[in-house]
Tab-separated table of C-alpha atoms in Angstrom:
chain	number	residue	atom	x	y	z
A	1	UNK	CA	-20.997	-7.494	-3.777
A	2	UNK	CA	-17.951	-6.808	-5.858
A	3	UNK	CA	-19.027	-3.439	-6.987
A	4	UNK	CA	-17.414	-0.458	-5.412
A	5	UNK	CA	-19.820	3.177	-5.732
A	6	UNK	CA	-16.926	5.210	-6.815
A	7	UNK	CA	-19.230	8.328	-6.031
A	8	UNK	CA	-19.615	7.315	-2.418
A	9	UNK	CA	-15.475	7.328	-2.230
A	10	UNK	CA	-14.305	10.924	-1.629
A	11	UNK	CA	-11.146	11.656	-4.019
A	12	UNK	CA	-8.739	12.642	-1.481
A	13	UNK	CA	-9.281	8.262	0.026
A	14	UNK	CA	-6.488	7.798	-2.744
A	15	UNK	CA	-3.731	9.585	-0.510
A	16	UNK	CA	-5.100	10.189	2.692
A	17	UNK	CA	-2.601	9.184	5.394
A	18	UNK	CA	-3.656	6.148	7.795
A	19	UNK	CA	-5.218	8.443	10.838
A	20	UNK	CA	-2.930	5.501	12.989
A	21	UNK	CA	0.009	5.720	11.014
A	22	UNK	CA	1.776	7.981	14.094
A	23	UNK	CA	0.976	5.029	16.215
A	24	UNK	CA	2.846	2.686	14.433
A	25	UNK	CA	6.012	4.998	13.597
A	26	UNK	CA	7.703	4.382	16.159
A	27	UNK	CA	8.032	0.834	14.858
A	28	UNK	CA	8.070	1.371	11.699
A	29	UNK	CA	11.471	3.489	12.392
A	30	UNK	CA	12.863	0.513	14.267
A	31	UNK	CA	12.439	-1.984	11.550
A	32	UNK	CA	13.851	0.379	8.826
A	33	UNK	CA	16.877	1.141	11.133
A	34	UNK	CA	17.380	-2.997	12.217
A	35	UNK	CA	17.255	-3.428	8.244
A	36	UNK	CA	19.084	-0.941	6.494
A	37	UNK	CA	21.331	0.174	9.334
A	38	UNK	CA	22.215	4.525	9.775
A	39	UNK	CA	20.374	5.154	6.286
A	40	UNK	CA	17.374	3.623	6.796
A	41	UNK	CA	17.025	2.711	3.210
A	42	UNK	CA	15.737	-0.473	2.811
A	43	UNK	CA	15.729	-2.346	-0.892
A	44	UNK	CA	12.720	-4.589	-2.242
A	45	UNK	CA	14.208	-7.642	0.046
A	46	UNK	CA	13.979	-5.715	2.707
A	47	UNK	CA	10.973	-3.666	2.287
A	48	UNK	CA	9.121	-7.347	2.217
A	49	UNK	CA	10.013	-8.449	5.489
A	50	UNK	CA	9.331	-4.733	7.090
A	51	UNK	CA	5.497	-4.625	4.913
A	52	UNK	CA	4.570	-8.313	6.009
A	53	UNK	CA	5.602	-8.115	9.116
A	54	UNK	CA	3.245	-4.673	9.749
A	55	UNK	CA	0.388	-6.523	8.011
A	56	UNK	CA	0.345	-9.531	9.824
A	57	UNK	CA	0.140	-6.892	12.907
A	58	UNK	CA	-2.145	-4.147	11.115
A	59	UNK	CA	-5.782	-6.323	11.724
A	60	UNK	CA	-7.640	-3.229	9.546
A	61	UNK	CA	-5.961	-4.699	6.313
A	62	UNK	CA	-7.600	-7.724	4.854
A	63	UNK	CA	-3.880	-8.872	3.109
A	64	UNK	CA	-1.173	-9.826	4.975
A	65	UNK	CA	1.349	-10.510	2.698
A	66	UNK	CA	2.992	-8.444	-0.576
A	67	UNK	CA	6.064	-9.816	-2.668
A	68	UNK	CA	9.254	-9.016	-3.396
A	69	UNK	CA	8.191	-8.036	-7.203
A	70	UNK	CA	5.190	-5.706	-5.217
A	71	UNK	CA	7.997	-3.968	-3.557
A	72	UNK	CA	9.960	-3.487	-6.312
A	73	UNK	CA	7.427	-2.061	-7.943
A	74	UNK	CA	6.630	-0.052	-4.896
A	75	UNK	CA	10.143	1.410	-4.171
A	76	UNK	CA	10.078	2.191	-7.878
A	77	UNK	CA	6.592	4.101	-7.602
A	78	UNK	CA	7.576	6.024	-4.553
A	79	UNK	CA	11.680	6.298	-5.109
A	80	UNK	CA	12.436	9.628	-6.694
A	81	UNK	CA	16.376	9.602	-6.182
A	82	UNK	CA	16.541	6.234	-8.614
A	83	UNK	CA	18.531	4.653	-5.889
A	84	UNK	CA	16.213	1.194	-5.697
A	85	UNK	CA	16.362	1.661	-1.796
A	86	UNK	CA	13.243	3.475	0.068
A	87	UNK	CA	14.041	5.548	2.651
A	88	UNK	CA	12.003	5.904	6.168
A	89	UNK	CA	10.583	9.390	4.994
A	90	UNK	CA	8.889	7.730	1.790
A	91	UNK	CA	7.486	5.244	3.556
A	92	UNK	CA	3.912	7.362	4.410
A	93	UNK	CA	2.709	7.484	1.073
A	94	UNK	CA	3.295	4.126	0.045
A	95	UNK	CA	1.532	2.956	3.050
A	96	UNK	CA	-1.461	5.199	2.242
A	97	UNK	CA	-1.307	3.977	-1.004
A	98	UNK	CA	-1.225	0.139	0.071
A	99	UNK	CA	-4.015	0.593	2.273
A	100	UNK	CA	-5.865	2.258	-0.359
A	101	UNK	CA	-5.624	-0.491	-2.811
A	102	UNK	CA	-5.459	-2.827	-0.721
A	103	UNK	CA	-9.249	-1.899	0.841
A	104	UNK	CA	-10.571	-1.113	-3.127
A	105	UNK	CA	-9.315	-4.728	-3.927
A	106	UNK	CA	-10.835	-6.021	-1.045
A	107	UNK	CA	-14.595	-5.137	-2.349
A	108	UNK	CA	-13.977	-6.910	-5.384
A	109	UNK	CA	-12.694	-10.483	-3.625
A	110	UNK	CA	-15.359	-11.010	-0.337
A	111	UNK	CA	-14.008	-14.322	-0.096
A	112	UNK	CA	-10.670	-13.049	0.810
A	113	UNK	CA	-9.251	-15.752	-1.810
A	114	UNK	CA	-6.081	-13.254	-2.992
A	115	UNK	CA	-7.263	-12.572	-6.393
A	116	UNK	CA	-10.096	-11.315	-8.794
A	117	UNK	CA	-11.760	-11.908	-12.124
A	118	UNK	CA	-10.419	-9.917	-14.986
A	119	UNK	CA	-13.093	-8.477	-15.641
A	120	UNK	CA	-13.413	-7.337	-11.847
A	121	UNK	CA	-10.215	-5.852	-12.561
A	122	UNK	CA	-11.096	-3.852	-15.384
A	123	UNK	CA	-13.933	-2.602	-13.395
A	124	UNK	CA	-11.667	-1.892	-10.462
A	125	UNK	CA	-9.213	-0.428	-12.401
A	126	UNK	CA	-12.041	2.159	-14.388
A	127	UNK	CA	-13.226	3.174	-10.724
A	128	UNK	CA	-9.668	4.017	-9.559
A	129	UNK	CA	-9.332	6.164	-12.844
A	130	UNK	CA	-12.664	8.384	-12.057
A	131	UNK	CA	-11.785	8.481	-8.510
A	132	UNK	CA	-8.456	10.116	-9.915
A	133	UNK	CA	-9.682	12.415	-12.425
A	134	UNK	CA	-11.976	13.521	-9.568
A	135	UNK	CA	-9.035	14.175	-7.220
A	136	UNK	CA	-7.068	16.052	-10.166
């Protein structure tokens, strides 16, 4: 328990798009468009009200809430224009992404209790770094 076999995780489970993710577009356009209108770019506020509401729907993840300061971070990661908003179209990857650390985090914290040790972390965080050397 708490130990993830990097070498059983193919590199490409980094960025591989959720195999439902057409499923839930539909709805995922909807709550972009009620929040940031004809754009569809949505800032941190609003990315955290579209994100939780998904996970408390999406039963595969074992998290069902992120933060403001987790979408900040996320619109930075994913936001090459600089424009602190997150448009519809960049939305795929950061989901693939969230589900991807979401599930890695999950192995280390059984318990579902939200959090790990820090030394769980470092070991998480050593995994994700082979798994992307492998991938690059």
């Amino acid at each position: 328990l708490g130990r993830i076999d990097a070498g059983s995780i193919l590199p490409q489970a980094l960025s591989d798009p959720d195999p439902q993710f057409d499923t839930i577009l539909p709805r995922i356009r909807r709550l972009f468009y009620e929040a940031g209108g004809d754009s569809m770019a949505v800032d941190a506020f609003q990315l955290d009200s579209i994100l939780n509401t998904l996970l408390k729907e999406d039963h595969r993840l074992p998290y069902t809430m992120v933060s403001t300061d987790a979408c900040r971070a996320l619109i930075a990661m994913r936001n090459d224009r600089y424009t602190g908003r997150l448009i519809e179209s960049e939305f795929q990857p950061m989901w693939s992404l969230l589900r991807c650390w979401s599930r890695m985090f999950a192995a280390f914290d059984p318990q579902r209790a939200g959090y790990i040790t820090c030394l769980d972390f470092r070991i998480l965080i050593e995994q994700v770094g082979r798994l992307h050397h492998r991938c690059t």
